[in-house]
Coordinates of C-alpha atoms in Angstrom, one line a residue:
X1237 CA 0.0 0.0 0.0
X1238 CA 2.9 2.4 1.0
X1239 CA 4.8 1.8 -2.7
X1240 CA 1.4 2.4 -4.3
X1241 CA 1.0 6.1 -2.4
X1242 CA 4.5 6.5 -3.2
X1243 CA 3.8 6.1 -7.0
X1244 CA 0.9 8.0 -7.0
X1245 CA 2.5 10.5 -5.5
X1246 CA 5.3 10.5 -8.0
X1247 CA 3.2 10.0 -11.1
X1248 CA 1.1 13.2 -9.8
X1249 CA 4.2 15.4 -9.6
X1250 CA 6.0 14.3 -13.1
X1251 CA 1.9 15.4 -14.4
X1252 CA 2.0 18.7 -12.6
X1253 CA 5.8 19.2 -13.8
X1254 CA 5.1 18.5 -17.3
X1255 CA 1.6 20.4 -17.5
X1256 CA 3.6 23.0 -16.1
X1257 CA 6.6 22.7 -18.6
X1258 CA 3.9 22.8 -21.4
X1259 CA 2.9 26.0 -21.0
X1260 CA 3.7 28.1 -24.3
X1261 CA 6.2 30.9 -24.3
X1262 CA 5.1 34.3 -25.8
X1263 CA 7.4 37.1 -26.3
X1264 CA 5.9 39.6 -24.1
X1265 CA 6.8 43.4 -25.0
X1266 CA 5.3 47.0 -24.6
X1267 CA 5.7 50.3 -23.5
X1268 CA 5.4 52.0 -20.3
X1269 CA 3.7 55.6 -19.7
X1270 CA 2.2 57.6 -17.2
X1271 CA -1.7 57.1 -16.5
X1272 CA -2.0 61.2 -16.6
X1273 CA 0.4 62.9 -18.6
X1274 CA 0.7 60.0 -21.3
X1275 CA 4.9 61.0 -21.2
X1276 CA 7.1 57.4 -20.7
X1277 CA 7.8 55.7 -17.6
X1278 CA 11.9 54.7 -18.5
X1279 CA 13.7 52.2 -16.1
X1280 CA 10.6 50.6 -14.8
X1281 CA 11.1 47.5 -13.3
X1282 CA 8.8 44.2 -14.4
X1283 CA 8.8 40.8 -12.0
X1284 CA 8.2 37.4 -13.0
X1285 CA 6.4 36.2 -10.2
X1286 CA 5.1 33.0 -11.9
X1287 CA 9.0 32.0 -12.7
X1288 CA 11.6 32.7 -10.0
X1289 CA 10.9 36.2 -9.3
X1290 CA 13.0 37.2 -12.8
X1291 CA 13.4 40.9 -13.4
X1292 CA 13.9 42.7 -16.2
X1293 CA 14.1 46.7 -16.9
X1294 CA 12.4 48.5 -19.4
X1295 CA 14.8 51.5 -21.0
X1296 CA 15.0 55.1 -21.0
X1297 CA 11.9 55.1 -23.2
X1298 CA 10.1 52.7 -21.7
X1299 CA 10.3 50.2 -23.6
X1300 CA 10.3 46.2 -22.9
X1301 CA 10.0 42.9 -23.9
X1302 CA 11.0 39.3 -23.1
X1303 CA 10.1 35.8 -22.9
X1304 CA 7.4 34.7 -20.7
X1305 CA 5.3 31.9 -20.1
X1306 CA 1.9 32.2 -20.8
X1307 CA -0.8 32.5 -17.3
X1308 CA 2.5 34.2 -15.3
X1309 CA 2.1 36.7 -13.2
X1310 CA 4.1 39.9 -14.1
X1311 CA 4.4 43.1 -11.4
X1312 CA 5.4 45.8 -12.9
X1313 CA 7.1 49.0 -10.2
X1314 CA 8.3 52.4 -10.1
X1315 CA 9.5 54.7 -8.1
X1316 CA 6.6 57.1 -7.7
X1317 CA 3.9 55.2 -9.0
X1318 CA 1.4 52.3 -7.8
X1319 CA 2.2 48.7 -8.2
X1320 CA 0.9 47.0 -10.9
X1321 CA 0.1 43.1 -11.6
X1322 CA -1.1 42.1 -14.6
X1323 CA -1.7 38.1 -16.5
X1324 CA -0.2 37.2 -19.4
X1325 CA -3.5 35.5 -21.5
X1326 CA -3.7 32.0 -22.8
X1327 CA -4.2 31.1 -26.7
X1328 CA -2.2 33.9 -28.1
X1329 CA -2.2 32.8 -31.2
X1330 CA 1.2 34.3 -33.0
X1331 CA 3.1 34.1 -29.9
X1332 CA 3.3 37.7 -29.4
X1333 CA 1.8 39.7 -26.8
X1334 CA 2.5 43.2 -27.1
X1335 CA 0.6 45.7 -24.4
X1336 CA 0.3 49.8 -23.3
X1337 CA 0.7 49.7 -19.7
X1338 CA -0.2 53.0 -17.5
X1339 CA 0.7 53.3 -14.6
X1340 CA -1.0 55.9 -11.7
X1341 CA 1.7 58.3 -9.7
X1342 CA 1.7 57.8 -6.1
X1343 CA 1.8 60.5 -3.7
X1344 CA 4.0 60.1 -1.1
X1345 CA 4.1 61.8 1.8
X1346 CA 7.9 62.0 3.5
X1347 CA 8.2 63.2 7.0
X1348 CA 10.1 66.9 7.9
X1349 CA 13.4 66.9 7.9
X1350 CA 15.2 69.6 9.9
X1351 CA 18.6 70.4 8.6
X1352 CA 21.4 72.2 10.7
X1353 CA 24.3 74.0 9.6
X1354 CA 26.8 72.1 12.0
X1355 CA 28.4 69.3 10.7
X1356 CA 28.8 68.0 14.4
X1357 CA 27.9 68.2 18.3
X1358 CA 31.0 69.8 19.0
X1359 CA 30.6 72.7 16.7
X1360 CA 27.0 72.9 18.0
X1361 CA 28.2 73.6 21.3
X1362 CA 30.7 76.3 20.3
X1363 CA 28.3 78.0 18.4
X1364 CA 25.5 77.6 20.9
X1365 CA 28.0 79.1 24.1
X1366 CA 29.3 81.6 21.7
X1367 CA 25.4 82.8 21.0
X1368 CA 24.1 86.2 21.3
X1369 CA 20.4 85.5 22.8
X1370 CA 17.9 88.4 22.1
X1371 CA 17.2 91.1 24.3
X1372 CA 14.3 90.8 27.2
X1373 CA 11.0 93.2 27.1
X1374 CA 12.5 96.2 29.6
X1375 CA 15.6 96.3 26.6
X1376 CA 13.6 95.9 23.8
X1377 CA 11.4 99.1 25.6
X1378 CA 14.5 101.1 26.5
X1379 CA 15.8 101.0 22.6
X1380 CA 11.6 101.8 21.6
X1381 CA 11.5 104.9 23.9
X1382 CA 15.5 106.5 23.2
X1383 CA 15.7 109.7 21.6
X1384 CA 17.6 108.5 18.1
X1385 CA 14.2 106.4 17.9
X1386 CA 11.7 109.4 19.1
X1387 CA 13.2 111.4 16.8
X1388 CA 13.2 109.0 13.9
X1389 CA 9.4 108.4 14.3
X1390 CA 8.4 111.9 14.8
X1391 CA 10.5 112.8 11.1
X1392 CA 7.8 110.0 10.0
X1393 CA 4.5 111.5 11.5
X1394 CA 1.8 114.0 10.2
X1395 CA 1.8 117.2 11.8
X1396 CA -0.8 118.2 13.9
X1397 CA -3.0 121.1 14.2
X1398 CA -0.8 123.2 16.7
X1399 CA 2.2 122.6 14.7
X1400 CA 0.8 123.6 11.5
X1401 CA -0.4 126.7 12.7
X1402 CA 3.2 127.5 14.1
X1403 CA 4.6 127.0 11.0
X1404 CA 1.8 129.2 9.4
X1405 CA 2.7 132.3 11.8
X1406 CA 6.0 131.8 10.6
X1407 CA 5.8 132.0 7.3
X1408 CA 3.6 135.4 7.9
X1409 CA 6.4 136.9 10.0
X1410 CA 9.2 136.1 7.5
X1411 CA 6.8 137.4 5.1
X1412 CA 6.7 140.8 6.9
X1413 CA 10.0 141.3 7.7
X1414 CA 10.8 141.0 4.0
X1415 CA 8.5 143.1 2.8
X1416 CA 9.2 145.5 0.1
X1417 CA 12.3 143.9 -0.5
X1418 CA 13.8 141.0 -2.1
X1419 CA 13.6 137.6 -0.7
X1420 CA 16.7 136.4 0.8
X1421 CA 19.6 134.3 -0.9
X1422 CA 20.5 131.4 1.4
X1423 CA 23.9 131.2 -0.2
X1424 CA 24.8 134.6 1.3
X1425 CA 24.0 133.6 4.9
X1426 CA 27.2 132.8 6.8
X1427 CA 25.3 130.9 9.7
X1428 CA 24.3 128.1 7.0
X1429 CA 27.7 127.7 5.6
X1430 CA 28.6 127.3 8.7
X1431 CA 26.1 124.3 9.5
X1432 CA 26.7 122.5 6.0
X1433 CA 30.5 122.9 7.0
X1434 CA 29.9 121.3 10.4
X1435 CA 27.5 118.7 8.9
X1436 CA 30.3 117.4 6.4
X1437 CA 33.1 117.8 9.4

């Protein structure tokens, strides 16, 4: 009874090997583009899973093509876009199966990276003990409120109503005091050679 199993068992295994060895070869070839912008997918990589996991590349224009055995299983990946499996058909009848693939990109989402300007700990800690840290509130305040900054933002504001009529009276009393003469030729006045002298100095 044993020798019996053990030659079924054999017999059923030579079967399976030979049904298996029958299976046709096809030369299987294509082309490999993106699902959305219909440009070429080049160096795309296309598994045999069916036989041995073999591997073969498509070029830099994404074209294939290589023997298979017809009803294997090839995956077809790239970086950047989904994972593909497709079945090579029975019955082709010239031997030839020639097919567009697309593939869909994939989005992928990479964590934040971070990147420092110190190549190590040791210049980190250099840097970081040689750090000037920013100034508190009351400093920050103090600079705000000194005169150099006063000054700069009154230059920036509108005058008001007092100082506008200030500057009106002014202009009446220089107005008077010239009358019924000439105006005035600031290149004659001493005092404001003297300031532009003192302002270059």
């Amino acid at each position: 009874m044993k020798k019996l199993l053990i030659a079924l068992s054999l017999f059923l295994s030579l079967s399976a090997f030979a049904q298996k060895a029958e299976r046709p070869l096809v030369q299987f070839s294509g082309i490999i583009i993106n699902a959305d912008s219909n440009t070429v997918v080049p160096y795309t990589n296309l598994t045999n899973i069916s036989y041995k996991n073999w591997v073969v590349s498509s070029n830099y224009e994404g074209y294939f093509s290589f023997v298979a055995h017809e009803k294997d299983s090839i995956r077809i990946s790239s970086v950047g876009y989904l994972t593909q499996t497709i079945v090579i058909p029975e019955h082709i009848s010239n031997k030839s199966y020639i097919l567009k693939i697309k593939l869909k990109a994939e989005a992928i989402n990479l964590p934040q990276v971070r990147v420092f300007p110190w190549a190590s700990t040791d210049e980190f800690k250099r840097d970081f003990l040689a750090m000037k840290f920013a100034d508190d509130d009351l400093a920050i305040a103090a600079k705000n409120l000194s005169r150099g900054s006063v000054i700069a933002m009154a230059r920036t504001l509108p005058h008001d109503g007092q100082t506008n009529q200030i500057m009106n009276l002014q202009g009446m009393h220089d107005n008077l005091m010239h009358m019924g003469s000439g105006p005035t030729n600031p290149l004659l006045n001493p005092i404001a050679w003297g300031s532009l002298i003192r302002s270059i100095i």
